[in-house]
Coordinates of C-alpha atoms in Angstrom, one line a residue:
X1210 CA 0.0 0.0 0.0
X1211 CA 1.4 3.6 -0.5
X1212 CA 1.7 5.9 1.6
X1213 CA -1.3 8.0 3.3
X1214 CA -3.7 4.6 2.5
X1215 CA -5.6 3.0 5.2
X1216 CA -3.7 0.2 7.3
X1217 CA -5.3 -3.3 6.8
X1218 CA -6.5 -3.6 10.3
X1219 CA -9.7 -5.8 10.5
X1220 CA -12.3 -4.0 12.4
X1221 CA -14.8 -6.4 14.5
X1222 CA -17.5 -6.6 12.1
X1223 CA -21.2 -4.5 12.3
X1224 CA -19.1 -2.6 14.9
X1225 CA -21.4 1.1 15.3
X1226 CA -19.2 4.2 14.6
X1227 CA -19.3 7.0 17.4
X1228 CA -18.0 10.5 17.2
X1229 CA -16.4 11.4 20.9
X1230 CA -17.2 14.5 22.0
X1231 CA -15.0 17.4 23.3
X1232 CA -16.9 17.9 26.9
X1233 CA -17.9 15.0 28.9
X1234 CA -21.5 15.6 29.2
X1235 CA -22.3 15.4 25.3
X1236 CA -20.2 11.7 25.3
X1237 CA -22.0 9.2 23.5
X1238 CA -22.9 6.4 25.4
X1239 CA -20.5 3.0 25.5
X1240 CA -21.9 -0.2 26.3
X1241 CA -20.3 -2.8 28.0
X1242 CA -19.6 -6.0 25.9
X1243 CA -20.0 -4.3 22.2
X1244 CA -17.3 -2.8 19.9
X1245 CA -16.9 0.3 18.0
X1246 CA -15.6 2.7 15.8
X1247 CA -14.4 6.3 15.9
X1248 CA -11.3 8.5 15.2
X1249 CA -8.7 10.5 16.9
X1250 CA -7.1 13.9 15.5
X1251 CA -4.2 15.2 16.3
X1252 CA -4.2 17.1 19.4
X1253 CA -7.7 15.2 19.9
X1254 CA -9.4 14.9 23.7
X1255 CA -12.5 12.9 23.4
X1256 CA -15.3 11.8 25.6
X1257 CA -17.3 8.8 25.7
X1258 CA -19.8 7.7 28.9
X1259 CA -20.4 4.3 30.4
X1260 CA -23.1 4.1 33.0
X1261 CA -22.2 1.0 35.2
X1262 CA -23.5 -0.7 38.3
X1263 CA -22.0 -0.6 41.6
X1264 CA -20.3 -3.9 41.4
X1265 CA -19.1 -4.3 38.1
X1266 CA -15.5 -3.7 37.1
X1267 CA -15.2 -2.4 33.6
X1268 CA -12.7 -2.3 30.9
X1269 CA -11.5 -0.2 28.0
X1270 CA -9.8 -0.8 25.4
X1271 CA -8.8 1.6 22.7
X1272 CA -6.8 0.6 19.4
X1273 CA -5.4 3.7 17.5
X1274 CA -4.9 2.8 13.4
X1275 CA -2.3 5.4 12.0
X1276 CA -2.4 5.4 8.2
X1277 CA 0.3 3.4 6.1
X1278 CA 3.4 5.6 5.6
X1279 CA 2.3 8.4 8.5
X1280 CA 5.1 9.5 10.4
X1281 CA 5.2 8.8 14.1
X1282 CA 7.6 9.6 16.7
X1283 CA 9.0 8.0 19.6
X1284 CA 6.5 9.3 22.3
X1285 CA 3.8 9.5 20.2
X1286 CA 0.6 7.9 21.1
X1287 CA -2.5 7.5 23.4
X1288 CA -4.0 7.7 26.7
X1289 CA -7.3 6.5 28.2
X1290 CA -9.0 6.9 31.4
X1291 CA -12.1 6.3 33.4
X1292 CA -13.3 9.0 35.3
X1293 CA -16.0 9.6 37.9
X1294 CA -18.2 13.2 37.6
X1295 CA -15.6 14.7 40.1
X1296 CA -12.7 13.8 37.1
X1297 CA -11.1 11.2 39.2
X1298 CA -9.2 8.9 37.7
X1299 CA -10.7 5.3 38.4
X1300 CA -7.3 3.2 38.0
X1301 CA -4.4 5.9 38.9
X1302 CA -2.1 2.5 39.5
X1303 CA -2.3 0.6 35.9
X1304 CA -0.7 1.5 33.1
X1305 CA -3.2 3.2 30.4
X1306 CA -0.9 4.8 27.7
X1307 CA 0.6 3.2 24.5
X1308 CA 3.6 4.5 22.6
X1309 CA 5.0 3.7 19.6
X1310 CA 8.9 3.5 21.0
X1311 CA 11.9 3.1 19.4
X1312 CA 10.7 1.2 16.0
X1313 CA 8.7 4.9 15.4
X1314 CA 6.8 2.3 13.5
X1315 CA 3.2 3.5 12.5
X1316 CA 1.4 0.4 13.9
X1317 CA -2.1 -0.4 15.9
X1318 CA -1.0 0.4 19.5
X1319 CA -3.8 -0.1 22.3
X1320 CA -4.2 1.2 26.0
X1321 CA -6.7 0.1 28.2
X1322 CA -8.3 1.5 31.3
X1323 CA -10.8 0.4 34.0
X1324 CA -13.0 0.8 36.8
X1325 CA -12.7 -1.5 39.1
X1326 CA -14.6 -2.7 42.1
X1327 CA -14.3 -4.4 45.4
X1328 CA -12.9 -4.3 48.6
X1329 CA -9.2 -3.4 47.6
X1330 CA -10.6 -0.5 45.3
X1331 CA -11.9 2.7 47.4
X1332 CA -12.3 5.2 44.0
X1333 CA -14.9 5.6 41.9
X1334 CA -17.4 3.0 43.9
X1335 CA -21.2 2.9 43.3
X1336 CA -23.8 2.6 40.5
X1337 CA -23.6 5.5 38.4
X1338 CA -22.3 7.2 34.9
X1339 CA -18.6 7.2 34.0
X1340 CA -16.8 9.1 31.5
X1341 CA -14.1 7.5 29.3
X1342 CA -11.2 10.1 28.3
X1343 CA -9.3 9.2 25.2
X1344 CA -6.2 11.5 24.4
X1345 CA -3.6 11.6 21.6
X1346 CA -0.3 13.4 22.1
X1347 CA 1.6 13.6 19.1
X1348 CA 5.8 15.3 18.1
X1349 CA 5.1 18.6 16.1
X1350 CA 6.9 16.9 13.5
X1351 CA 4.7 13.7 13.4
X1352 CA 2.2 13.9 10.6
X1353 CA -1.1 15.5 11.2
X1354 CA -3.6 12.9 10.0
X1355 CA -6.4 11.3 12.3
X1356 CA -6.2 8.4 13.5
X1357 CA -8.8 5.6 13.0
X1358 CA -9.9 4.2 16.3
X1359 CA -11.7 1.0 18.1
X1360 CA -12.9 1.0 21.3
X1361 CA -14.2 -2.0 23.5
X1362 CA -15.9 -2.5 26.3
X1363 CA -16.2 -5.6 28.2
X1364 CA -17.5 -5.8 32.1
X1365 CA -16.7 -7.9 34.8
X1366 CA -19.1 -8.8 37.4
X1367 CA -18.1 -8.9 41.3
X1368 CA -17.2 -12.3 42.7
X1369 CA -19.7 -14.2 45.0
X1370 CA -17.6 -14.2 48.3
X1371 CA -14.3 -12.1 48.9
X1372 CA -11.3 -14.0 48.9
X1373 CA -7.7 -13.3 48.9
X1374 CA -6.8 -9.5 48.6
X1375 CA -2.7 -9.7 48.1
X1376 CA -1.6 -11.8 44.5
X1377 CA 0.4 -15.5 45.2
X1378 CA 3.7 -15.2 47.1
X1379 CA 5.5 -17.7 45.0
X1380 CA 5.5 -19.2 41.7
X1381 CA 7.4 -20.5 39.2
X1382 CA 9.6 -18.0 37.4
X1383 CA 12.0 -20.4 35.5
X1384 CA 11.7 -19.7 31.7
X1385 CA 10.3 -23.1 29.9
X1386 CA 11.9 -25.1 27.4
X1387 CA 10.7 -24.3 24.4
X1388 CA 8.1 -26.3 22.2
X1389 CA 10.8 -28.1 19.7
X1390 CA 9.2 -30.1 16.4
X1391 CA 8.3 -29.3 12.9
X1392 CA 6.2 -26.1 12.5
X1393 CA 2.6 -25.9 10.8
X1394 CA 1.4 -23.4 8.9
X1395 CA -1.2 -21.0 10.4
X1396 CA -1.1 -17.2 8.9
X1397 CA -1.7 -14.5 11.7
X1398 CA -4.7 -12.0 11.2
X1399 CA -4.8 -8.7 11.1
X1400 CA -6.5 -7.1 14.1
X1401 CA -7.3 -8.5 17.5
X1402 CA -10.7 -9.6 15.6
X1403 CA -9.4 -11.3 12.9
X1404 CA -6.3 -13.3 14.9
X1405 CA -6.0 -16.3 14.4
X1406 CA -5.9 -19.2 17.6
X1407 CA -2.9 -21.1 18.2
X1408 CA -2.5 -23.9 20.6
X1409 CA 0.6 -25.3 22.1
X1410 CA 3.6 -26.0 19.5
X1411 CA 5.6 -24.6 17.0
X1412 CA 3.8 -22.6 14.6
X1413 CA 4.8 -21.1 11.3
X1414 CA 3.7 -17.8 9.4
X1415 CA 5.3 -14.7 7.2
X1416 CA 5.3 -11.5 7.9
X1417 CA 6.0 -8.2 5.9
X1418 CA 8.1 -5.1 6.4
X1419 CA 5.1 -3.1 8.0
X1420 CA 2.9 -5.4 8.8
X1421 CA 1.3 -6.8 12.4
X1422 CA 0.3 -10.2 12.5
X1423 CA -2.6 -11.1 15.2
X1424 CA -2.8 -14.6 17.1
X1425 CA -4.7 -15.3 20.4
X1426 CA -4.3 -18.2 22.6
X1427 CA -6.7 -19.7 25.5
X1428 CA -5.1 -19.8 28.4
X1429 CA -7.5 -21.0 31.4
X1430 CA -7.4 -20.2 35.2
X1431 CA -3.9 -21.9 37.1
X1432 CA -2.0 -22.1 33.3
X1433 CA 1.2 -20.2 32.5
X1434 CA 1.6 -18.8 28.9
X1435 CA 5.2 -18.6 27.2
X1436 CA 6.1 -17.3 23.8
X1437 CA 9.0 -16.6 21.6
X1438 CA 9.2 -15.7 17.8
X1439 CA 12.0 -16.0 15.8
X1440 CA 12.6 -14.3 12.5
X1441 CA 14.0 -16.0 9.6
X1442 CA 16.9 -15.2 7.6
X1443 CA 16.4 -12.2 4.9
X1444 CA 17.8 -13.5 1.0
X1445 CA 16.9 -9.7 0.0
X1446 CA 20.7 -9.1 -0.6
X1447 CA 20.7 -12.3 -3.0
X1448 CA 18.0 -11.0 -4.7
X1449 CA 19.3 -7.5 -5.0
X1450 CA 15.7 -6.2 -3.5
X1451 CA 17.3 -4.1 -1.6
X1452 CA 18.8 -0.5 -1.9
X1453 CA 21.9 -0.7 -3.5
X1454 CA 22.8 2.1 -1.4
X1455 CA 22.6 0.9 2.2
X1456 CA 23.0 -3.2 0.4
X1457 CA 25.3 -5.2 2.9
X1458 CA 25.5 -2.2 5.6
X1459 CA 21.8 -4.0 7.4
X1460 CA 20.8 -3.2 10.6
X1461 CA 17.3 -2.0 12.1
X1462 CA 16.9 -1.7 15.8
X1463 CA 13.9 -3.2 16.9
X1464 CA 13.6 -5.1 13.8
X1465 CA 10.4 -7.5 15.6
X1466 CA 8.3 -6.2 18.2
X1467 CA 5.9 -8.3 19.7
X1468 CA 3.6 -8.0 22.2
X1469 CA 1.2 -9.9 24.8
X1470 CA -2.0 -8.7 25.6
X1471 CA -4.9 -10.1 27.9
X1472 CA -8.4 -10.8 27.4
X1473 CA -9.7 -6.9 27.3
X1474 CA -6.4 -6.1 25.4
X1475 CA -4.5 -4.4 28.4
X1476 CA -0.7 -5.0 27.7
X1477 CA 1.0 -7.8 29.7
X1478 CA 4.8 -7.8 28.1
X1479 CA 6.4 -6.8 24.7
X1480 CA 9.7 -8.1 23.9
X1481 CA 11.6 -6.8 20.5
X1482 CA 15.0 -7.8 18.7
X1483 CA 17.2 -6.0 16.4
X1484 CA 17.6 -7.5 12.7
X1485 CA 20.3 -8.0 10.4
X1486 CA 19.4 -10.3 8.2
X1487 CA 20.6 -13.1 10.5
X1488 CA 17.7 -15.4 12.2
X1489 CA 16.9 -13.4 15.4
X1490 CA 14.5 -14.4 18.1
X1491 CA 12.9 -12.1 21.0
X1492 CA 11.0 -14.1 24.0
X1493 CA 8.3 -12.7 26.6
X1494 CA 9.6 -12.6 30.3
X1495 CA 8.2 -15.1 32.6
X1496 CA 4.7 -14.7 33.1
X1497 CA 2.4 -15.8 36.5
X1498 CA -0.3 -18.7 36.2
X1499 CA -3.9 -16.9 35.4
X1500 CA -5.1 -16.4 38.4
X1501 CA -7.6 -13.5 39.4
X1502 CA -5.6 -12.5 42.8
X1503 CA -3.0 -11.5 40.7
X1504 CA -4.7 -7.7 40.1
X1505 CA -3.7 -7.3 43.5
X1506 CA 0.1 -7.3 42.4
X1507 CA 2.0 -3.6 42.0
X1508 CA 4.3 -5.7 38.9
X1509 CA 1.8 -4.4 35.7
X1510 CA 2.8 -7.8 33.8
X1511 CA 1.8 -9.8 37.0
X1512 CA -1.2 -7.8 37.3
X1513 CA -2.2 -8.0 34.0
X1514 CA -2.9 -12.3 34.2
X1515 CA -6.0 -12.1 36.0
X1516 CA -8.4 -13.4 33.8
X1517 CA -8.8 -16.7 32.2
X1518 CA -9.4 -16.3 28.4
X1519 CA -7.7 -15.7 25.0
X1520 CA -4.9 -14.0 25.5
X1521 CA -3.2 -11.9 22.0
X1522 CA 0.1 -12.2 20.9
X1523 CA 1.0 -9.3 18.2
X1524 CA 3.9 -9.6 16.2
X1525 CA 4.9 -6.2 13.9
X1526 CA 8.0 -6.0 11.8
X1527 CA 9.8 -2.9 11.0
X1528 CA 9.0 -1.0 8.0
X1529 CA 12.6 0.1 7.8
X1530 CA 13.4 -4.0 7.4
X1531 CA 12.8 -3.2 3.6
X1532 CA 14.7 -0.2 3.3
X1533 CA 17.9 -2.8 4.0
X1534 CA 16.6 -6.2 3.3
X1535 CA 13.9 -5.7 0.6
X1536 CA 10.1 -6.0 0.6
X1537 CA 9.8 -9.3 0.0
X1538 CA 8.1 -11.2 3.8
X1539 CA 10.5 -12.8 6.1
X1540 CA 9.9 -16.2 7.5
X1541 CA 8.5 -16.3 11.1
X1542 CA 8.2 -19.1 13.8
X1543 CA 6.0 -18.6 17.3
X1544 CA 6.5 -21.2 20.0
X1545 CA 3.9 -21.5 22.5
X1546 CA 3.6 -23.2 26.0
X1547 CA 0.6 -23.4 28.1
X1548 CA 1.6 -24.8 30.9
X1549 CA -0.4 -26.9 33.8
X1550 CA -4.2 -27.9 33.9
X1551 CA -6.9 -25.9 34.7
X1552 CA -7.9 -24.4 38.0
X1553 CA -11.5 -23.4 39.5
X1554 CA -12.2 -20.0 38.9
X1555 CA -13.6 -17.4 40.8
X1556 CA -17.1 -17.7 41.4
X1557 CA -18.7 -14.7 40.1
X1558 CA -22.6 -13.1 41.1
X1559 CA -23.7 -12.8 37.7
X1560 CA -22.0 -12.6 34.0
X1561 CA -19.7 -10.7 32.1
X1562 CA -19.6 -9.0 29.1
X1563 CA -19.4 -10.1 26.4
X1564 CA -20.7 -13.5 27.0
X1565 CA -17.5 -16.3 28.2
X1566 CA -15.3 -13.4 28.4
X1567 CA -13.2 -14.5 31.5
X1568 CA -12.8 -18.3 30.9
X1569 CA -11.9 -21.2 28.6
X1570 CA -14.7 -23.1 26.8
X1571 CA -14.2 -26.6 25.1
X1572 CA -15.4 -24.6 21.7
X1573 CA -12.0 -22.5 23.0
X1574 CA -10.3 -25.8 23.0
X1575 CA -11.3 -26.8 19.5
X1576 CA -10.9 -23.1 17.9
X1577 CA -6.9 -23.5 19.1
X1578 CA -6.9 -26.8 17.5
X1579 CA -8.7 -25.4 14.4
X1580 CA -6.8 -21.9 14.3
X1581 CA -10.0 -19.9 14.0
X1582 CA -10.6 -16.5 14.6
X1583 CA -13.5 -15.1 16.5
X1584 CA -14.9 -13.5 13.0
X1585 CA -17.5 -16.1 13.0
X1586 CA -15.5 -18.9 13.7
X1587 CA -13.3 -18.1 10.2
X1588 CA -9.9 -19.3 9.6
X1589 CA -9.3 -23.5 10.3
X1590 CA -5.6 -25.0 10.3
X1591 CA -3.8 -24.3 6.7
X1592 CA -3.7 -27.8 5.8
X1593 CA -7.3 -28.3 6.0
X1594 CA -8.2 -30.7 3.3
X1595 CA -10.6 -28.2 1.8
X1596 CA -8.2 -25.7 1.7
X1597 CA -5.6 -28.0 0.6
X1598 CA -8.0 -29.4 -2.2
X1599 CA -8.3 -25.7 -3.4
X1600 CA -4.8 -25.5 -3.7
X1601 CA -4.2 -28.2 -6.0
X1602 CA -3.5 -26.5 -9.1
X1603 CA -4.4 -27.8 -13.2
X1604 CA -7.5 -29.3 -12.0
X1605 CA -10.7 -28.3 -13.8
X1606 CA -13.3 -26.4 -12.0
X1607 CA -15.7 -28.8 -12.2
X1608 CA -13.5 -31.5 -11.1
X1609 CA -12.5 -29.3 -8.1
X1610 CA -15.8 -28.4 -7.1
X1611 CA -16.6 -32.5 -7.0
X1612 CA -13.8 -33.2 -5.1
X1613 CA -14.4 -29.8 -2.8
X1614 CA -17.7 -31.6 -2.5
X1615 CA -16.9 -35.2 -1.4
X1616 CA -14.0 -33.5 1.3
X1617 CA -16.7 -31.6 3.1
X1618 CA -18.9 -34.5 3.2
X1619 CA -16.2 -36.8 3.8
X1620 CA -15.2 -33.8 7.1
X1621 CA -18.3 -33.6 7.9
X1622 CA -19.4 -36.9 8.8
X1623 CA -15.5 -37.8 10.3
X1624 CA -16.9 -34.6 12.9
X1625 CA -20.3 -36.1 13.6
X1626 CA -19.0 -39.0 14.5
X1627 CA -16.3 -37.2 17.1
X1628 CA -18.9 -35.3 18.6
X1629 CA -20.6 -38.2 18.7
X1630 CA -18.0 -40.5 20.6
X1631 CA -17.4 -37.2 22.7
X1632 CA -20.6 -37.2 24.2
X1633 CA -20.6 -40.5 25.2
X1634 CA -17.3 -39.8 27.0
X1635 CA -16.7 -38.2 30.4
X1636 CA -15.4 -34.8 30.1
X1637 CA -12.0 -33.0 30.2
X1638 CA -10.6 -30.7 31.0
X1639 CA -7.2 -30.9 29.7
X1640 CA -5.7 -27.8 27.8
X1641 CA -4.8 -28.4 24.0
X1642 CA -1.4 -29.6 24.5
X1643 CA 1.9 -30.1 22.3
X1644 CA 5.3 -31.3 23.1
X1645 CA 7.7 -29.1 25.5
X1646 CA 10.1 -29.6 27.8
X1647 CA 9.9 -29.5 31.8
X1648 CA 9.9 -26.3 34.0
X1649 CA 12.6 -25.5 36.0
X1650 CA 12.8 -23.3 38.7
X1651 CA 15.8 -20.8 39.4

């Protein structure tokens, strides 16, 4: 895409678009568990409203969409918080600004902000209307174009009886061995709507100079998440894609950023590598079990794994990658762990939304195994026999559409007969699981 266009990020689909408003009485009202659309100026302030009860925690997320090309600077980027009619900030404590950083990369970048109840939260308590405040803060030499913007809501109800109010004392911090075996196929999507689910293995996708690639994973109460990517070598000097100029002289620092991001999209860790055209990799810190007494933890990354549910892993590669290396994608390979089986959860007094927010479903379970996105269940593993059949090339297109055909049919009765044998088996609960090596502690 040139310059100026539109980024490819996949909105969620029949999401409404809002204008925000400059004062906080005219904010148009947000409710909790949809999606929408709006945009940010340069310079922008804008209000929204939420009018919660008084014990339900709510969450929100906003995704700023620079166009293609835009120049952004170092400290450029937003801020969101929820306020009460006095202007208090609901969640002083948690982080609730993203930056672009060092890559100066112009890239979907999300910050999220709550009000939260209970007995470890004095501000901001009782039923009553909220005002979310969304801020841009841009360099006077960063271009002057809105931005395109998502915002999402999702709610959390209060739990049934008050437990613990201080996060576990110990756990274990040792960094996994890595998921080893051969890779499969499963391309990324291109917004937290379209990403596509991975379970535990060694999975393989390409990205381009430019581009963020979207995955989520479904990591369930008591479970410990660990991820690396590595980035394959470049052959852009062998192919003489690159500038002559700068050809041979390669570096970009961070080449791969990637971050982690929870169930309503509040950063957990980013990790990032330089590139030289030499296979690089870049792995998240060690990360707590899910476990909802961790929001009582100062540590944001510790704090930020207290929900059960699918958890995001972005992936963006430097645009200046083809300044040195050429446009053409590099190879990329995500290993993921989820480690140990699923714990009770809280019990919560009612539900949250949207619908199965906080929590791992068997359907979660089979999306992973499936790779499918939450855009109605799109996406399926990349050697699908359906997909591989329309692969195939020289075959007629009546010939192709037989053999389409039979495959589904064939698919479709192999699945009947799962589900069948499923329900006539006791239930688990075991998480999606691949091959890794043992924990160790420090």
């Amino acid at each position: 895409m040139a310059a100026g266009e539109p980024g490819p990020y996949a909105f969620a689909e029949g999401a409404e678009t809002v204008d925000g408003a400059r004062s906080n009485v005219e904010g148009h009202r947000l409710i909790p568990g949809e999606t929408y659309k709006s945009s940010l100026p340069r310079g922008g302030r804008l209000y929204y409203r939420l009018d919660l009860k008084a014990k339900e925690s709510a969450y929100v997320s906003a995704t700023a969409v620079p166009r293609l090309g835009t120049r952004v600077s170092y400290a450029d980027g937003l801020e969101v918080s929820v306020q009460d009619a006095d202007g208090n900030n609901c969640s002083p404590m948690e982080a609730q600004e993203a930056r672009f950083g060092a890559s100066e990369s112009p890239r979907p970048i999300t910050a999220t902000a709550a009000r939260r109840t209970g007995p470890a939260e004095p501000s901001c308590a009782g039923a009553g209307t909220y005002y979310v405040l969304v801020e841009r803060t841009s360099d006077p030499e960063s271009s002057r174009e809105a931005w395109a913007l998502e915002l999402r809501v999702a709610s959390e109800p209060a739990v049934r009886m008050t437990g613990a109010t201080e996060p576990p004392r110990t756990w274990d911090s040792a960094t996994p061995a890595p998921p080893t075996g051969e890779r499969k196929r499963r391309a990324g999507g291109t917004s937290y709507h379209t990403a596509r689910a991975l379970g535990n293995g060694v999975w393989g996708d390409s990205v381009t100079p430019g581009e963020t690639r979207y995955y989520r994973v479904p990591v369930d109460w008591g479970q410990q998440l660990a991820v690396s990517a590595e980035l394959g070598t470049s052959d852009g000097l062998r192919r003489g894609t690159a500038d002559p100029a700068t050809r041979g002289t390669g570096y970009v620092s961070p080449g791969l950023v990637m971050t982690l991001a929870n169930p309503v999209r509040a950063e957990v860790e980013d990790a990032d590598t330089a590139y030289d055209g030499e296979q690089k990799s870049a792995a998240l810190e060690p990360l707590p079990p899910v476990a909802y007494e961790n929001r009582f933890a100062t540590a944001d990354a510790v704090s930020a794994m207290r929900f059960a549910g699918w958890y995001y892993v972005s992936v963006h590669l430097n645009p200046e990658v083809a300044e040195k290396f050429g446009e053409a994608p590099l190879e990329l390979m995500l290993r993921v762990d989820v480690d140990g089986d699923p714990l009770p959860g809280p019990s919560y007094a009612g539900s949250p939304r949207p619908a199965e927010e906080f929590g791992v479903t068997e359907r979660d379970a089979e999306a992973a195994r499936r790779g499918e996105s939450a855009a109605r269940g799109e996406g399926g593993s990349d050697d699908d026999p359906v997909l591989a059949a329309v692969a195939v090339g020289g075959i007629g297109t009546g010939v192709l559409l037989l053999g389409i055909l039979g495959v589904w049919t064939l698919t479709a009765r192999r699945r009947a007969a799962g589900a069948s044998a499923a329900a006539s088996a006791p239930t688990s609960d075991a998480p999606v699981r691949a091959a890794s090596g043992p924990r160790h502690r420090r």
